[in-house]
PDB file of C-alpha atoms in Angstrom:
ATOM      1  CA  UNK A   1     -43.590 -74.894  23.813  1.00 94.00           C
ATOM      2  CA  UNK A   2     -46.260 -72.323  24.547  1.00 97.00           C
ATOM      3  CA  UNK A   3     -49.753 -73.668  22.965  1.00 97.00           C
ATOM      4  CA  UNK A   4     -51.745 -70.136  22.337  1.00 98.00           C
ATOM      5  CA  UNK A   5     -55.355 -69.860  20.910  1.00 98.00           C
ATOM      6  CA  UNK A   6     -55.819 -66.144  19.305  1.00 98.00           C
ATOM      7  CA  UNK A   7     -59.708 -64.204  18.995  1.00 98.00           C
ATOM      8  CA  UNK A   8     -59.969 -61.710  16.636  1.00 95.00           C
ATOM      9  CA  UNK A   9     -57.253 -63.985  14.561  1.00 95.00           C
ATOM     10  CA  UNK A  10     -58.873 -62.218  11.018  1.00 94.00           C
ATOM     11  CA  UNK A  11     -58.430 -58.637  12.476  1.00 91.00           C
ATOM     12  CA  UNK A  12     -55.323 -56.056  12.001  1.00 89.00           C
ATOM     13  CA  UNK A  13     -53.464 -57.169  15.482  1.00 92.00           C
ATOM     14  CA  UNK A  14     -54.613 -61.072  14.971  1.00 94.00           C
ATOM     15  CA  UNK A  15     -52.617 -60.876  11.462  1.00 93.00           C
ATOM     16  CA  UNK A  16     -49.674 -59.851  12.982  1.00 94.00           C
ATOM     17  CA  UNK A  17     -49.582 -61.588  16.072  1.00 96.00           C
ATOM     18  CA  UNK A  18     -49.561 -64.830  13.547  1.00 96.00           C
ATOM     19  CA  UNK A  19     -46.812 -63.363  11.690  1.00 94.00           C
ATOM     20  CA  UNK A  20     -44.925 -63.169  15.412  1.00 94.00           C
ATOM     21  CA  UNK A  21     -45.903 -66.510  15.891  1.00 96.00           C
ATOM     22  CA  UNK A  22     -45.003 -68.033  12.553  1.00 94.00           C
ATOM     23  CA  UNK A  23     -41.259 -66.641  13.500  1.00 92.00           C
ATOM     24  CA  UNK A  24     -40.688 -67.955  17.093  1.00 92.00           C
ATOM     25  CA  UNK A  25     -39.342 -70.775  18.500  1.00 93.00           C
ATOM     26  CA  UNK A  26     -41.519 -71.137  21.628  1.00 96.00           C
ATOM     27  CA  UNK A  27     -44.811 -70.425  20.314  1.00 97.00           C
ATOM     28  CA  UNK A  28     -47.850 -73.010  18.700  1.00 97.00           C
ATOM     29  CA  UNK A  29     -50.867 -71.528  17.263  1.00 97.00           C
ATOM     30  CA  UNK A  30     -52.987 -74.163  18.515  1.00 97.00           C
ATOM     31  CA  UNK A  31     -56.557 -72.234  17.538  1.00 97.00           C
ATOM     32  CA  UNK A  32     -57.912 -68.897  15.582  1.00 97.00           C
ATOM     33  CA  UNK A  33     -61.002 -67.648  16.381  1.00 97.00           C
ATOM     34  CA  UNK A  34     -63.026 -64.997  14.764  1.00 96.00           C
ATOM     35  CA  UNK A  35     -66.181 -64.543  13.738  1.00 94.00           C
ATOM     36  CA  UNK A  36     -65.566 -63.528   9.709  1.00 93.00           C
ATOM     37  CA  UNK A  37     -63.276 -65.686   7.489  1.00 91.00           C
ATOM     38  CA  UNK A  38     -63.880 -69.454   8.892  1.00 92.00           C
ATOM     39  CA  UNK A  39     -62.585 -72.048   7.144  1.00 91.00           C
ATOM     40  CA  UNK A  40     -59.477 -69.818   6.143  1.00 92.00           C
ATOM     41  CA  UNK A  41     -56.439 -71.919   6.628  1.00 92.00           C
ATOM     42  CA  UNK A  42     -53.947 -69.279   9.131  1.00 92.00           C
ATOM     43  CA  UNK A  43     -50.892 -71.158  10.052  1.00 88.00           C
ATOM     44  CA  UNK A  44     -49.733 -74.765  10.148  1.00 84.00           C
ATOM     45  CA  UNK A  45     -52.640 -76.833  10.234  1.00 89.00           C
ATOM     46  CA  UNK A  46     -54.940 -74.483  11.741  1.00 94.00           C
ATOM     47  CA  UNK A  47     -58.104 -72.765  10.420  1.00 94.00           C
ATOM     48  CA  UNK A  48     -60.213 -70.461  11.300  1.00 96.00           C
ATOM     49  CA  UNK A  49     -63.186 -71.275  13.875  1.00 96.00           C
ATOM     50  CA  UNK A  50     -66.322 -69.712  14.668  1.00 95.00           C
ATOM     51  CA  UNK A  51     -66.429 -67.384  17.591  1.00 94.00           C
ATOM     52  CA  UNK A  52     -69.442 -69.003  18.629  1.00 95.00           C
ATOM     53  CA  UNK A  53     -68.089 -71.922  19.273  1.00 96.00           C
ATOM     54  CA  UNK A  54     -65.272 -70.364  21.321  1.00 97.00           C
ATOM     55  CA  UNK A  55     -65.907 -72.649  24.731  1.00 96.00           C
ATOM     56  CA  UNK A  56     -65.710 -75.905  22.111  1.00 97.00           C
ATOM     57  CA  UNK A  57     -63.079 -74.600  20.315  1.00 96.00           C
ATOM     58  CA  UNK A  58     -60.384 -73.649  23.614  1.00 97.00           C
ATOM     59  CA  UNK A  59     -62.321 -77.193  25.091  1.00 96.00           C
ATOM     60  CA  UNK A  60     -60.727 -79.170  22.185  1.00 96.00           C
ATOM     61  CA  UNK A  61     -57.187 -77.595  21.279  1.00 96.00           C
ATOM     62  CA  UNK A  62     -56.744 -76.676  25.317  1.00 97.00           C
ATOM     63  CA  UNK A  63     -54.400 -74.259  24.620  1.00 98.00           C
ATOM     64  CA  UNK A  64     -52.092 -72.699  27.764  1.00 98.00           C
ATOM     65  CA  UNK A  65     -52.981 -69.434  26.898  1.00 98.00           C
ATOM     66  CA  UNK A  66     -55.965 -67.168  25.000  1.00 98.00           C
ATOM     67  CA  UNK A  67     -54.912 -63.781  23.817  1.00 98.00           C
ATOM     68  CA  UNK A  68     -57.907 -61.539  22.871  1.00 97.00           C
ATOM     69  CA  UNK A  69     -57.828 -58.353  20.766  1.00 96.00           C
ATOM     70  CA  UNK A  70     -61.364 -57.792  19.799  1.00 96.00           C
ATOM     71  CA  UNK A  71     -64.260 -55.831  20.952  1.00 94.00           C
ATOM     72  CA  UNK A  72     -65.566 -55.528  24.220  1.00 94.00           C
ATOM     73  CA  UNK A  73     -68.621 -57.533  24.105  1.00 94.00           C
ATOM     74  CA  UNK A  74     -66.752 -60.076  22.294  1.00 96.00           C
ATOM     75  CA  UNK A  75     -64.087 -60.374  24.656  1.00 97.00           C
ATOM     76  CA  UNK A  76     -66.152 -60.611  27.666  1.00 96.00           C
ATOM     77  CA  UNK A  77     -67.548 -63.816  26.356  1.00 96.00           C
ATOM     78  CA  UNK A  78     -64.111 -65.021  25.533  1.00 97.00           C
ATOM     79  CA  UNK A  79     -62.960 -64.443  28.834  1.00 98.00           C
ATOM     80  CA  UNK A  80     -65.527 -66.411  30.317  1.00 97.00           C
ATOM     81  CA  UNK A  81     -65.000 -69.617  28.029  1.00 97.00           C
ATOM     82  CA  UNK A  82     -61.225 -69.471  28.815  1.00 98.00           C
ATOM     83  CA  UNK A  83     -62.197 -68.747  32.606  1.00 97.00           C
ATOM     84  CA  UNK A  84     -64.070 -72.062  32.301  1.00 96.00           C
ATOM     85  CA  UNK A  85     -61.175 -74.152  30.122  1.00 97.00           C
ATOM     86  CA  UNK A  86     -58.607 -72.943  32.806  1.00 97.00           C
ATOM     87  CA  UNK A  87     -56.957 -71.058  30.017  1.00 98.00           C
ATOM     88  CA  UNK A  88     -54.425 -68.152  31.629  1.00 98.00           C
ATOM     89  CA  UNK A  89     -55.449 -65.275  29.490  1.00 98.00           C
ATOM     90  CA  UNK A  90     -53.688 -61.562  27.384  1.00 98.00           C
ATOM     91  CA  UNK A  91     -56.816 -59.357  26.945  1.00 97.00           C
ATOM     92  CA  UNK A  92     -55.690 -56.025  24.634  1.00 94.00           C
ATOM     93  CA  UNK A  93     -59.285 -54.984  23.861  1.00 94.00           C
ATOM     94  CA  UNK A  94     -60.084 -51.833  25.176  1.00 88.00           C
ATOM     95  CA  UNK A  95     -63.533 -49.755  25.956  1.00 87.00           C
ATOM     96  CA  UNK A  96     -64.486 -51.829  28.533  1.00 92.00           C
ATOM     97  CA  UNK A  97     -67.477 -50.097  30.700  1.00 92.00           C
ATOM     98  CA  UNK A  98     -67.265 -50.035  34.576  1.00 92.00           C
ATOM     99  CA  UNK A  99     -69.714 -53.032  34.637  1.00 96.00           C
ATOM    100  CA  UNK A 100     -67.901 -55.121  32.316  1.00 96.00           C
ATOM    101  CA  UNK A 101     -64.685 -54.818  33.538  1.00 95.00           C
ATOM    102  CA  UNK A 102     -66.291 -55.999  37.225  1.00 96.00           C
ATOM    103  CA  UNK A 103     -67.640 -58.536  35.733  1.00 97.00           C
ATOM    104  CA  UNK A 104     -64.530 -59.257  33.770  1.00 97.00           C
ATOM    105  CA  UNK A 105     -62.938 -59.096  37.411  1.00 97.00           C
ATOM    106  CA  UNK A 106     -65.118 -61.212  39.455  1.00 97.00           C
ATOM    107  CA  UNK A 107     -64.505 -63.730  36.253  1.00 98.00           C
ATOM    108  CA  UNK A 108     -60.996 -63.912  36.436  1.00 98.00           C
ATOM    109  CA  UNK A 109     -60.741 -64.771  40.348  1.00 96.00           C
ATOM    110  CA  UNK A 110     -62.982 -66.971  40.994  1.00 97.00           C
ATOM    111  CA  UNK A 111     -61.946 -69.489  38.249  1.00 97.00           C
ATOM    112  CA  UNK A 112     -57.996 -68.788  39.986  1.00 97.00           C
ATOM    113  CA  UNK A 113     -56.146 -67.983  36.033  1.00 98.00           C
ATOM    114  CA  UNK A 114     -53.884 -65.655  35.360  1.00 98.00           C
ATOM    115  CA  UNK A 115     -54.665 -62.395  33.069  1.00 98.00           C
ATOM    116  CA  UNK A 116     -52.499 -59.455  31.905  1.00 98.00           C
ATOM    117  CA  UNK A 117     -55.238 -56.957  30.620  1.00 97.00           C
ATOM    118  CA  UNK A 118     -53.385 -54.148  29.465  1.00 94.00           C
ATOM    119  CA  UNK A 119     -54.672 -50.849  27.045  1.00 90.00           C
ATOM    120  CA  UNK A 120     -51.434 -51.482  25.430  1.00 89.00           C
ATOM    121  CA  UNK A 121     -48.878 -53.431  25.138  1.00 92.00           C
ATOM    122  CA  UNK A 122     -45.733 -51.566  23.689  1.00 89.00           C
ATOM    123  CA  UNK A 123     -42.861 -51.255  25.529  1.00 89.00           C
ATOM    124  CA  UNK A 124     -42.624 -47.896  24.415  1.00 92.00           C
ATOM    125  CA  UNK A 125     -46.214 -46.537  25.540  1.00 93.00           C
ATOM    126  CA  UNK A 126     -45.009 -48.299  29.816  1.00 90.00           C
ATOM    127  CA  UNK A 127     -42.266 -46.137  29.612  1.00 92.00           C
ATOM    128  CA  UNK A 128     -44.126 -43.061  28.567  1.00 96.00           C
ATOM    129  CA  UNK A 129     -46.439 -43.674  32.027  1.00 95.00           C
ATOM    130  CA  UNK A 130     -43.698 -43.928  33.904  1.00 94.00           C
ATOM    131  CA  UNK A 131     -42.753 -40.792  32.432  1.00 97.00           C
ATOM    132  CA  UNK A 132     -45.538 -38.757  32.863  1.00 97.00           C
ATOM    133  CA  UNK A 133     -46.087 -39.731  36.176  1.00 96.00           C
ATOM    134  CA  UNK A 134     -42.217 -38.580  37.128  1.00 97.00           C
ATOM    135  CA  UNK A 135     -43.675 -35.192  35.525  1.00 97.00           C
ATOM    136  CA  UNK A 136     -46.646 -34.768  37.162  1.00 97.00           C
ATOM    137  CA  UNK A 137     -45.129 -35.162  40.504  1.00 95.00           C
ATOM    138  CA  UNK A 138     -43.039 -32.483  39.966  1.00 96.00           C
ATOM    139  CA  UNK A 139     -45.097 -30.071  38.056  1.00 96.00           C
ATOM    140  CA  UNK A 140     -48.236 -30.385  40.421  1.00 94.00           C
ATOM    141  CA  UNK A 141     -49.448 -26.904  39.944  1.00 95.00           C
ATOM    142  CA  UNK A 142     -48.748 -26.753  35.857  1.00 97.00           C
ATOM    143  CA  UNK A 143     -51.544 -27.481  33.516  1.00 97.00           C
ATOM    144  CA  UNK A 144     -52.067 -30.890  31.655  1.00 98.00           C
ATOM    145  CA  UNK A 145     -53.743 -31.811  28.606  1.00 98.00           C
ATOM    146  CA  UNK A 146     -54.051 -34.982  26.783  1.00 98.00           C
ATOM    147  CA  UNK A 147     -54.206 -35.648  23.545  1.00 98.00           C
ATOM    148  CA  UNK A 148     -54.733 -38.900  20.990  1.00 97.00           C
ATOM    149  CA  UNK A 149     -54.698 -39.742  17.940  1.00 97.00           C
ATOM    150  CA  UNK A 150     -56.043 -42.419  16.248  1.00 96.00           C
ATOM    151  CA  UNK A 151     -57.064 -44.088  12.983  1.00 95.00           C
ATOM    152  CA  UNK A 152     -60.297 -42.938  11.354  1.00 95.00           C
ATOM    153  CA  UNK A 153     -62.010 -46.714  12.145  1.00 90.00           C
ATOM    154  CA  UNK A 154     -60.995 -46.816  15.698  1.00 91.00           C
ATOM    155  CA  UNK A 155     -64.340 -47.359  17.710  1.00 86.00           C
ATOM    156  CA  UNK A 156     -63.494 -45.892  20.990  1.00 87.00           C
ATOM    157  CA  UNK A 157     -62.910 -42.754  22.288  1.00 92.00           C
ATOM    158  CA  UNK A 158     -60.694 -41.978  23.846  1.00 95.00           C
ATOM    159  CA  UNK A 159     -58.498 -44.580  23.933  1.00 93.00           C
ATOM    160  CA  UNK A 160     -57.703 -47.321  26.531  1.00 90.00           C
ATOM    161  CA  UNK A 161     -54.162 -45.880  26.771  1.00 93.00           C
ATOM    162  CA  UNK A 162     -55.630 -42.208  27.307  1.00 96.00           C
ATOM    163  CA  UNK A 163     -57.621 -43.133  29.691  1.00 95.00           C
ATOM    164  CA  UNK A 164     -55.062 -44.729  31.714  1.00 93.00           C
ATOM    165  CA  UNK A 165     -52.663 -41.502  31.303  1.00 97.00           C
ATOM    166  CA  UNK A 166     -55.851 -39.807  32.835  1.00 97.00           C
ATOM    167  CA  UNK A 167     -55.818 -42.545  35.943  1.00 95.00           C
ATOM    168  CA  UNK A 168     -51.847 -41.611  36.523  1.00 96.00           C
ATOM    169  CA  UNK A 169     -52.498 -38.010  36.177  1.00 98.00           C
ATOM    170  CA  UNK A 170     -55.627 -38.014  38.611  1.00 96.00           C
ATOM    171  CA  UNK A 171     -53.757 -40.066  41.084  1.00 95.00           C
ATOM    172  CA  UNK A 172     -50.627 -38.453  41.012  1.00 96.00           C
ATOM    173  CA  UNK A 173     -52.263 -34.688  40.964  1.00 96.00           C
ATOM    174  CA  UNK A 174     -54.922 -35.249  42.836  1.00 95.00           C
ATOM    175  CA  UNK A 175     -57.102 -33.871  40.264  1.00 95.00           C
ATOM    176  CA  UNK A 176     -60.917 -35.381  40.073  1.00 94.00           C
ATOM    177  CA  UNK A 177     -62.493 -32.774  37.251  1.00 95.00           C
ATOM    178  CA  UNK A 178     -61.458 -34.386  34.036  1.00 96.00           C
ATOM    179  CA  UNK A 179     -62.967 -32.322  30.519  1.00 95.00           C
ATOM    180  CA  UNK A 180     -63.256 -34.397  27.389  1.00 95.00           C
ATOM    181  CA  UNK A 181     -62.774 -31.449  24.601  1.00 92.00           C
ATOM    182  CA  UNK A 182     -64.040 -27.599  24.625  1.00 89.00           C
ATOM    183  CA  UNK A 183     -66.381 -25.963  23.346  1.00 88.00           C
ATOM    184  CA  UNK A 184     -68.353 -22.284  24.319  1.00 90.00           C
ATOM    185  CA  UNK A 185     -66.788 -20.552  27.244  1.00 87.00           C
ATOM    186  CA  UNK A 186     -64.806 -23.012  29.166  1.00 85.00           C
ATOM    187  CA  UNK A 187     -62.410 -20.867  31.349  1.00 88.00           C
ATOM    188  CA  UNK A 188     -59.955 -23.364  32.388  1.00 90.00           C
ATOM    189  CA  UNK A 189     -60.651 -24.363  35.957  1.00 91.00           C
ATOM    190  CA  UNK A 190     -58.424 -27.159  38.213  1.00 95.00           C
ATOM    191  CA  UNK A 191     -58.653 -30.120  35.085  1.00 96.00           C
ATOM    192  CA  UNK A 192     -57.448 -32.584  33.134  1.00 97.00           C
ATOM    193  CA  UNK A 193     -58.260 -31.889  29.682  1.00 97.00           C
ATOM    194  CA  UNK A 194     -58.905 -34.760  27.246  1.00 97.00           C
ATOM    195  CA  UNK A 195     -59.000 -34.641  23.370  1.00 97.00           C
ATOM    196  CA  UNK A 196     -59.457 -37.683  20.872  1.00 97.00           C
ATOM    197  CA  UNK A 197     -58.734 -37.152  16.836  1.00 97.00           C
ATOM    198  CA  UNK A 198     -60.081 -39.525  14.570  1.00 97.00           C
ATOM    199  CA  UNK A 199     -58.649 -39.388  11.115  1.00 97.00           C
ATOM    200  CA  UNK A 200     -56.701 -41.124   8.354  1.00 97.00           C
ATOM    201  CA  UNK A 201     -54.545 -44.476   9.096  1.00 94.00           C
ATOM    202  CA  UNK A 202     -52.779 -43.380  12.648  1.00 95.00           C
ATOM    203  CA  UNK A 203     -51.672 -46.195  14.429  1.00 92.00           C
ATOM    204  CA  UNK A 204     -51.328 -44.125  17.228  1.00 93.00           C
ATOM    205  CA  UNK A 205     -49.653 -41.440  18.702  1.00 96.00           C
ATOM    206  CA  UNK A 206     -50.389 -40.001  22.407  1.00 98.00           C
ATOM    207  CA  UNK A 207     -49.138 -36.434  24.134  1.00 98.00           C
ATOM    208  CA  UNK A 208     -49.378 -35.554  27.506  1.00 98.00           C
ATOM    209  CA  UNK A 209     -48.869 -31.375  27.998  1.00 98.00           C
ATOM    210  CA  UNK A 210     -47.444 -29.904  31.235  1.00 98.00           C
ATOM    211  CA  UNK A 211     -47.709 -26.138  30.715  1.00 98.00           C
ATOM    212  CA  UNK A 212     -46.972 -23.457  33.463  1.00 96.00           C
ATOM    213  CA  UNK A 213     -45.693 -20.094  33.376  1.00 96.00           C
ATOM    214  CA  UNK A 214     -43.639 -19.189  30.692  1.00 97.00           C
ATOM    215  CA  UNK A 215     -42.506 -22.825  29.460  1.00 97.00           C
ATOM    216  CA  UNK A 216     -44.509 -26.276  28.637  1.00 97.00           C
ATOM    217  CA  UNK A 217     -43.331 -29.708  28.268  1.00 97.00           C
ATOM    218  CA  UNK A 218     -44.534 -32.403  25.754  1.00 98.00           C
ATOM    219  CA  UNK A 219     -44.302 -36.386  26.542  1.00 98.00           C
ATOM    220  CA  UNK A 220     -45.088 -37.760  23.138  1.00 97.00           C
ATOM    221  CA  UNK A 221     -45.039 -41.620  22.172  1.00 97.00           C
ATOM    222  CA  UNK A 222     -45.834 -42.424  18.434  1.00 95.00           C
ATOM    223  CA  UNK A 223     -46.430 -46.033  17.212  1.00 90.00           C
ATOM    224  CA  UNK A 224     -45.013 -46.367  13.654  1.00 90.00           C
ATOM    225  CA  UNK A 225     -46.460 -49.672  13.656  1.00 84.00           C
ATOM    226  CA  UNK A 226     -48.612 -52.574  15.359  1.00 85.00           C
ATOM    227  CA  UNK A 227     -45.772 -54.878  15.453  1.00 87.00           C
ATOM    228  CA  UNK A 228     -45.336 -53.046  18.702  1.00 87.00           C
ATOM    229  CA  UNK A 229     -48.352 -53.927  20.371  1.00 91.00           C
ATOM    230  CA  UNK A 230     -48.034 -57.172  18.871  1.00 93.00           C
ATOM    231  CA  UNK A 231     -44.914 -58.486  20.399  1.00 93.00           C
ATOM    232  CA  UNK A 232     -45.679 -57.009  23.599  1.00 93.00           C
ATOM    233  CA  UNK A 233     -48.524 -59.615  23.455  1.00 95.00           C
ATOM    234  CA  UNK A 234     -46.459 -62.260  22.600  1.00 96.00           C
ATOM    235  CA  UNK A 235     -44.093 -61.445  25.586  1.00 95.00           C
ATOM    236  CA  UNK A 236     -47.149 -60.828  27.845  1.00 96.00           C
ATOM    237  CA  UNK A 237     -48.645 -64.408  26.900  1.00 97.00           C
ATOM    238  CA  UNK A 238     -44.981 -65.780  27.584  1.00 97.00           C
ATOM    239  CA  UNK A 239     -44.915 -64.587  31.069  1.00 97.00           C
ATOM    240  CA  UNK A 240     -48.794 -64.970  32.285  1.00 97.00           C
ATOM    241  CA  UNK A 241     -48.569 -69.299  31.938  1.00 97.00           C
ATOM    242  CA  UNK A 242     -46.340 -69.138  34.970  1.00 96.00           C
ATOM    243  CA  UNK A 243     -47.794 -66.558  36.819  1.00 97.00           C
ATOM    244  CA  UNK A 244     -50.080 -66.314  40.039  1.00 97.00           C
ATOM    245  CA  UNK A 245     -53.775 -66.192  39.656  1.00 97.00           C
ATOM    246  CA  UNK A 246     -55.428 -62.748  39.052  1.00 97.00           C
ATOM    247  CA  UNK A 247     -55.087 -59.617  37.001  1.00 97.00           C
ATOM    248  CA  UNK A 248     -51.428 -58.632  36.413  1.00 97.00           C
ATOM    249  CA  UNK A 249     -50.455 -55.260  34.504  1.00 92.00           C
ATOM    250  CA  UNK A 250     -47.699 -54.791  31.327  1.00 91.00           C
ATOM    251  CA  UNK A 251     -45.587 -53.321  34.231  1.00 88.00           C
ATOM    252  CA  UNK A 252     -45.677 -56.295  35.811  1.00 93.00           C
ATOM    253  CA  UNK A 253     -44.622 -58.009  32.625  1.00 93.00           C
ATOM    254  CA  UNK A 254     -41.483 -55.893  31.721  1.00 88.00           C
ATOM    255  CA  UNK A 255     -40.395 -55.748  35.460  1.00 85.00           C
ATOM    256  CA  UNK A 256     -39.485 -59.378  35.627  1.00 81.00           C
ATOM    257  CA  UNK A 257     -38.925 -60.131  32.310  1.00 62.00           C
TER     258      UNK A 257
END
């Protein structure tokens, strides 16, 4: 049995990811953590805790692994109280700044856990990277544009998982100049273009366009719904409690599992 604590447990994925848990066989909820809602019984005989009292909270139920979908100032705290419960760790928040991500980094080695940080966790959404990078390789000299959609609460823009479609496009084309939207005269130089819509209840839907002379090609992943994301989690925090210390990737994940 897999003893897992859960932050952001009141919050759209945290609901679900319960709902996963309530329904497996080799899964505990051993601690929920968020900071509206405490007191609310969740599942089994656990309630709601304050995420103040995070390092307490991970000190007491000492759970094998945390899995974090919050915000990023949020989560960087709750990485460093599971960093200092030797608590392996599944970190799905995205928006993470350069800085925070170091430090996030720097946390996550020198107290020797194991993370998988990932902007998402769908099974679907690894093979659509895999899949645009097979395209760009071989369509080097074609435009590319991405585009995401998202709910009208999401917070960041654009998302984690467009922003790592632009890291497999720049790497794979060689292309630095990346252009988040267009306004005015923008003649279309040697780019990546980048375009976020806000609206409505998308869960999420991301398109990568390859366009060259006379033809274009669309890679298009749509998430009906979070369940997705959520057991992608689940499978992620199945894997990282018997993995090596450091930062390991979805890829990773699905690869050996």
């Amino acid at each position: 049995m897999i003893d897992v604590a859960l932050t952001g447990a009141r919050g759209r994925m945290g609901s679900l990811i319960i709902d996963e848990i309530r329904s497996s066989q080799d899964l505990k909820l051993v601690a929920a953590i968020d900071i509206v809602g405490v007191g609310e019984h969740v599942l089994g005989d656990v309630s709601i805790s304050d995420a103040r009292e995070v390092r307490r909270v991970l000190g007491e139920s000492q759970p094998d692994v945390l899995i974090d979908f919050t915000v990023p100032s949020a989560a960087l705290e709750n990485i460093r109280a599971a960093a200092d419960n030797g608590v392996a760790l599944v970190v799905g928040t995205t928006g993470f700044s350069d800085e925070q991500f170091s430090i996030i980094k720097d946390t996550i080695n020198n107290a020797g856990i194991a993370a998988v940080i990932s902007p998402n966790f769908s099974l679907g959404v690894n093979i659509f990277w895999k899949l645009v990078e097979m395209a760009a390789r071989s369509l080097s000299d074609y435009d590319v544009e991405i585009v995401e959609l998202h709910h009208r609460r999401k917070k960041d823009a654009p998302s984690g998982t467009a922003m790592k479609t632009v890291e497999i496009l720049r790497r794979s084309l060689g292309i630095e100049n990346i252009l988040y939207g267009r306004e005015g005269m923008c003649e279309r130089g040697r780019e990546i273009g980048v375009h976020a819509v806000r609206a409505g209840d998308i869960v999420g839907d991301h398109i990568v366009l390859f366009a060259g002379p006379g033809e274009r090609i669309e890679i298009k992943h749509q998430a009906h719904s979070r369940s997705a994301f959520a057991t992608g989690a689940l499978r992620a925090a199945r894997w990282v409690v018997k993995a090596p210390p450091g930062i390991h990737s979805m890829e990773e994940v699905l690869a050996s599992s």
